[in-house]
Amino acid sequence: MSYGTPLESAFYDRDPAIVARALLGAVLRSEVDGVVTSGVIIETEAYLGPHDPACHAVAGRTARTWHLFGPPGTAYVYFIYGMHWCVNAVTREDGYGSAVLIRALEPLEGVEVMRMRRPKARRDRELCNGPGKLCAALGITRAQDGARLQQGVLTIHAGAEVPDAEVEVTPRIGISKAADWPLRWVRVRR
DNA sequence: ACGCGGATGGCCT
DNA sequence: GGCCATCCGCGTA
């Protein structure tokens, strides 16, 4: 398993649309319960900030959204639909409130552990092909909310670059407001 | 290969 | 009280 050093704070201190595109090919890595699991990021969405109706920042800085307004390179983990966790990488300057949602991974390390954490997955391809699924597979919960992605238990590392020819841009999934904004990036098989 | 609805709980109005 | 940045199982084809 080979990947680079963790992406530094300056990588995230940019427009979330730029960061969302640049994160394709990077490696999300967690170390929970003494076990390392990781995967290549293959799907992302950008949430632009307080002016984006679909972004949690519209509600302002509450207990739930606290870390969304943290410094660039912070993990913002939230609980949704009463049972799932979703993980974001916070972008732009401290206090702004924009982020990139990690929506899918290609499993890399710790696949055996992922299978135990995701017993419903019939194929390895189904281990991390959704924002809630990848958090379950990597053991990501509220415990990682606010973690710094440059070092520690939850990190994102430089990986293989994904060429434009393998990238598709579409509207974001599962939202009702600003539902037509093209802010979802997917690495597609060619 | 689709489409639909229930699960389940925290948070905002 | 209603709305979720979701997932899964069940129905029809």
XYZ file of N, CA, C and O in Angstrom, chain A residues 41-142:
408
model
N -10.105 7.997 -2.539
C -11.309 8.820 -2.693
C -11.721 8.858 -4.166
O -10.933 9.231 -5.037
N -12.957 8.436 -4.436
C -13.430 8.388 -5.827
C -14.719 9.188 -6.049
O -15.227 9.256 -7.168
N -15.263 9.787 -5.000
C -16.468 10.615 -5.159
C -16.505 11.672 -4.067
O -16.324 11.358 -2.892
N -16.736 12.930 -4.462
C -16.774 14.040 -3.507
C -17.889 15.020 -3.884
O -18.375 15.022 -5.018
N -18.272 15.842 -2.908
C -19.206 16.939 -3.170
C -18.723 18.176 -2.432
O -18.219 18.076 -1.309
N -18.920 19.345 -3.063
C -18.536 20.608 -2.430
C -19.761 21.273 -1.814
O -20.828 21.314 -2.424
N -19.602 21.787 -0.589
C -20.632 22.571 0.089
C -20.016 23.929 0.381
O -19.053 24.040 1.135
N -20.585 24.965 -0.255
C -19.866 26.220 -0.446
C -19.791 27.157 0.745
O -18.899 27.994 0.802
N -20.750 27.035 1.681
C -20.712 27.939 2.836
C -22.080 28.509 3.146
O -23.105 28.003 2.684
N -22.151 29.588 3.937
C -23.424 30.150 4.408
C -24.372 30.569 3.284
O -25.583 30.604 3.480
N -23.840 30.866 2.087
C -24.676 31.289 0.969
C -25.174 30.112 0.142
O -25.936 30.299 -0.809
N -24.752 28.893 0.487
C -25.167 27.671 -0.226
C -26.336 27.050 0.546
O -26.149 26.554 1.655
N -27.571 27.079 -0.010
C -28.753 26.607 0.727
C -28.652 25.159 1.205
O -29.328 24.771 2.142
N -27.821 24.358 0.541
C -27.694 22.947 0.921
C -26.608 22.715 1.961
O -26.468 21.599 2.463
N -25.862 23.750 2.290
C -24.730 23.600 3.223
C -25.180 23.780 4.666
O -25.994 24.657 4.956
N -24.688 22.950 5.559
C -25.066 23.052 6.968
C -24.676 24.396 7.575
O -25.175 24.766 8.639
N -23.829 25.141 6.904
C -23.404 26.447 7.425
C -24.539 27.464 7.428
O -24.445 28.489 8.108
N -25.627 27.208 6.689
C -26.747 28.153 6.660
C -27.371 28.303 8.044
O -27.949 29.341 8.356
N -27.275 27.291 8.876
C -27.863 27.341 10.215
C -26.978 28.105 11.185
O -27.356 28.297 12.348
N -25.804 28.508 10.730
C -24.889 29.185 11.632
C -24.087 28.189 12.446
O -24.226 26.980 12.289
N -23.248 28.713 13.325
C -22.364 27.844 14.110
C -23.089 27.336 15.346
O -23.206 28.025 16.358
N -23.608 26.092 15.263
C -24.297 25.454 16.383
C -23.398 24.339 16.918
O -22.308 24.101 16.404
N -23.893 23.639 17.934
C -23.104 22.541 18.506
C -22.800 21.505 17.424
O -21.701 20.985 17.320
N -23.815 21.228 16.586
C -23.636 20.214 15.540
C -22.636 20.654 14.492
O -21.792 19.886 14.068
N -22.745 21.909 14.048
C -21.910 22.372 12.926
C -20.608 23.028 13.385
O -19.923 23.645 12.568
N -20.300 22.904 14.658
C -19.168 23.615 15.239
C -17.881 23.461 14.414
O -17.235 24.435 14.043
N -17.524 22.245 14.103
C -16.243 22.013 13.427
C -16.271 22.321 11.933
O -15.220 22.411 11.304
N -17.494 22.482 11.363
C -17.586 22.911 9.960
C -16.947 24.288 9.801
O -16.438 24.636 8.734
N -16.982 25.062 10.886
C -16.409 26.409 10.862
C -14.970 26.439 11.380
O -14.435 27.500 11.667
N -14.369 25.262 11.493
C -12.998 25.182 11.977
C -11.991 25.531 10.902
O -12.361 25.896 9.780
N -10.714 25.432 11.219
C -9.662 25.758 10.247
C -9.610 24.739 9.100
O -10.101 23.615 9.237
N -9.038 25.134 7.948
C -8.952 24.220 6.798
C -8.191 22.949 7.171
O -7.190 22.997 7.870
N -8.733 21.800 6.702
C -8.098 20.530 7.025
C -8.656 19.889 8.286
O -8.116 18.920 8.789
N -9.780 20.422 8.784
C -10.479 19.826 9.927
C -11.480 18.800 9.420
O -12.053 18.969 8.348
N -11.693 17.726 10.179
C -12.747 16.761 9.856
C -14.057 17.243 10.468
O -14.112 17.545 11.660
N -15.105 17.352 9.636
C -16.455 17.663 10.133
C -17.293 16.403 9.933
O -17.590 16.019 8.815
N -17.633 15.742 11.050
C -18.402 14.492 11.020
C -19.780 14.757 11.609
O -19.882 15.292 12.713
N -20.827 14.424 10.880
C -22.180 14.649 11.398
C -23.030 13.382 11.291
O -22.737 12.474 10.519
N -24.099 13.352 12.096
C -24.999 12.211 12.228
C -26.269 12.508 11.429
O -26.842 13.590 11.537
N -26.713 11.568 10.607
C -27.854 11.843 9.723
C -28.829 10.670 9.668
O -28.405 9.520 9.776
N -30.093 10.955 9.524
C -31.154 9.951 9.423
C -31.162 8.979 10.597
O -31.547 7.821 10.445
N -30.716 9.476 11.758
C -30.807 8.675 12.962
C -29.899 7.481 13.044
O -29.968 6.725 14.023
N -29.039 7.261 12.041
C -28.185 6.068 12.104
C -26.880 6.114 11.324
O -26.074 5.198 11.462
N -26.669 7.140 10.523
C -25.455 7.160 9.697
C -24.561 8.357 10.007
O -25.045 9.420 10.374
N -23.249 8.131 9.805
C -22.275 9.209 9.935
C -21.771 9.594 8.553
O -21.698 8.745 7.655
N -21.440 10.881 8.383
C -20.841 11.353 7.136
C -19.624 12.207 7.495
O -19.636 12.940 8.480
N -18.573 12.119 6.667
C -17.336 12.845 6.969
C -17.009 13.862 5.873
O -17.146 13.580 4.683
N -16.632 15.054 6.325
C -16.234 16.145 5.438
C -14.821 16.602 5.757
O -14.367 16.479 6.890
N -14.172 17.208 4.758
C -12.924 17.935 4.986
C -13.250 19.427 4.894
O -13.756 19.899 3.871
N -12.990 20.155 5.972
C -13.291 21.587 6.011
C -12.326 22.346 5.090
O -11.122 22.063 5.073
N -12.895 23.298 4.318
C -12.096 24.089 3.382
C -12.158 25.574 3.733
O -12.941 25.998 4.577
N -11.331 26.364 3.036
C -11.239 27.817 3.221
C -10.799 28.195 4.644
O -10.461 27.354 5.451
N -10.817 29.478 4.896
C -10.231 29.987 6.132
C -11.059 29.644 7.376
O -12.251 29.408 7.293
N -10.391 29.649 8.494
C -11.013 29.402 9.786
C -12.236 30.298 9.951
O -12.169 31.500 9.702
N -13.384 29.694 10.302
C -14.595 30.466 10.552
C -15.507 30.635 9.356
O -16.611 31.161 9.497
N -15.092 30.170 8.166
C -15.905 30.404 6.965
C -17.101 29.452 6.854
O -18.216 29.882 6.591
N -16.885 28.151 7.003
C -18.009 27.207 6.982
C -18.257 26.518 5.658
O -19.410 26.301 5.275
N -17.225 26.137 4.937
C -17.386 25.358 3.702
C -16.609 24.051 3.842
O -15.685 23.961 4.656
N -17.018 23.038 3.048
C -16.389 21.728 3.215
C -16.602 20.841 2.001
O -17.398 21.160 1.107
N -15.881 19.733 1.979
C -16.040 18.711 0.937
C -16.505 17.418 1.592
O -15.841 16.902 2.501
N -17.660 16.908 1.144
C -18.179 15.629 1.631
C -17.497 14.492 0.877
O -17.459 14.499 -0.353
N -16.953 13.529 1.622
C -16.362 12.343 1.005
C -17.473 11.323 0.809
O -18.061 10.843 1.780
N -17.792 10.985 -0.439
C -18.949 10.138 -0.720
C -18.635 8.690 -1.067
O -19.524 7.833 -0.959
N -17.426 8.404 -1.529
C -17.106 7.006 -1.866
C -15.609 6.792 -1.917
O -14.847 7.710 -2.238
N -15.215 5.555 -1.574
C -13.805 5.159 -1.600
C -13.665 3.841 -2.346
O -14.594 3.045 -2.396
N -12.453 3.627 -2.865
C -12.054 2.313 -3.345
C -11.219 1.714 -2.221
O -10.162 2.250 -1.887
N -11.698 0.630 -1.569
C -10.999 0.071 -0.414
C -9.534 -0.247 -0.715
O -9.223 -0.773 -1.783
N -8.657 0.090 0.271
C -7.227 -0.118 0.062
C -6.658 -1.015 1.177
O -6.285 -2.150 0.917
N -6.624 -0.517 2.403
C -6.078 -1.292 3.525
C -7.191 -1.708 4.488
O -8.184 -1.014 4.638
N -6.985 -2.844 5.156
C -7.918 -3.278 6.199
C -9.248 -3.773 5.668
O -10.274 -3.662 6.342
N -9.227 -4.357 4.493
C -10.482 -4.812 3.877
C -11.190 -5.860 4.740
O -12.426 -5.872 4.830
N -10.406 -6.724 5.409
C -11.019 -7.737 6.287
C -11.830 -7.073 7.396
O -12.939 -7.504 7.716
N -11.271 -6.023 7.994
C -11.967 -5.299 9.064
C -13.196 -4.594 8.512
O -14.255 -4.564 9.141
N -13.054 -4.027 7.307
C -14.209 -3.366 6.688
C -15.360 -4.359 6.507
O -16.515 -4.018 6.750
N -15.052 -5.567 6.118
C -16.098 -6.584 5.921
C -16.816 -6.871 7.228
O -18.040 -7.059 7.248
N -16.068 -6.888 8.347
C -16.695 -7.133 9.649
C -17.572 -5.957 10.061
O -18.639 -6.140 10.643
N -17.100 -4.731 9.743
C -17.876 -3.547 10.123
C -19.078 -3.327 9.210
O -20.000 -2.581 9.563
N -19.068 -3.944 8.034
C -20.147 -3.777 7.054
C -20.652 -5.145 6.595
O -20.515 -5.528 5.436
N -21.269 -5.891 7.538
C -21.688 -7.262 7.227
C -22.715 -7.356 6.102
O -22.850 -8.401 5.481
N -23.413 -6.256 5.833
C -24.436 -6.292 4.788
C -23.837 -6.250 3.381
O -24.501 -6.599 2.403
N -22.589 -5.807 3.276
C -21.949 -5.691 1.961
C -21.680 -7.078 1.381
O -21.015 -7.907 2.001
N -22.196 -7.335 0.211
C -22.030 -8.643 -0.427
C -20.736 -8.710 -1.227
O -20.127 -9.759 -1.349
N -20.353 -7.564 -1.817
C -19.110 -7.490 -2.572
C -18.232 -6.403 -1.963
O -18.735 -5.459 -1.364
N -16.930 -6.518 -2.144
C -16.017 -5.510 -1.611
C -16.319 -4.137 -2.191
O -16.073 -3.111 -1.560
N -16.842 -4.105 -3.394
C -17.198 -2.845 -4.040
C -18.268 -2.096 -3.247
O -18.411 -0.888 -3.344
N -19.053 -2.819 -2.445
C -20.151 -2.208 -1.684
C -19.712 -1.771 -0.284
O -20.506 -1.248 0.475
N -18.439 -1.961 0.045
C -17.962 -1.616 1.388
C -17.976 -0.111 1.631
O -18.342 0.350 2.705
N -17.564 0.658 0.624
C -17.367 2.110 0.810
C -18.012 2.944 -0.282
O -17.592 4.076 -0.523
N -19.040 2.434 -0.966
C -19.652 3.168 -2.079
C -20.830 4.011 -1.620
O -21.910 3.980 -2.197
N -20.619 4.818 -0.593
C -21.638 5.722 -0.074
C -21.064 6.416 1.155
O -20.206 5.835 1.835
N -21.524 7.647 1.442
C -20.954 8.413 2.553
C -21.150 7.754 3.912
O -20.249 7.802 4.761
N -22.316 7.122 4.128
C -22.554 6.436 5.386
C -21.788 5.120 5.456
O -21.283 4.730 6.509
N -21.717 4.453 4.309
C -21.033 3.162 4.267
C -19.542 3.304 4.547
O -18.955 2.511 5.284
N -18.907 4.316 3.959
C -17.459 4.452 4.147
C -17.122 4.826 5.591
O -16.089 4.406 6.119
N -17.996 5.587 6.241
C -17.752 5.906 7.643
C -17.868 4.653 8.504
O -17.064 4.441 9.411
N -18.842 3.802 8.203
C -18.968 2.545 8.936
C -17.739 1.675 8.697
O -17.172 1.118 9.637
N -17.302 1.571 7.452
C -16.165 0.713 7.099
C -14.873 1.180 7.758
O -14.033 0.368 8.134
N -14.715 2.497 7.896
C -13.491 3.056 8.489
C -13.641 3.346 9.984
O -12.729 3.860 10.615
N -14.818 3.049 10.550
C -15.033 3.267 11.976
C -15.126 4.722 12.363
O -14.779 5.092 13.489
N -15.585 5.563 11.433
C -15.665 7.003 11.681
C -16.987 7.345 12.357
O -18.055 6.984 11.850
N -16.906 8.019 13.521
C -18.078 8.454 14.284
C -17.803 9.847 14.825
O -16.826 10.492 14.446
N -18.662 10.276 15.743
C -18.473 11.577 16.394
C -17.094 11.706 17.026
O -16.584 12.821 17.204
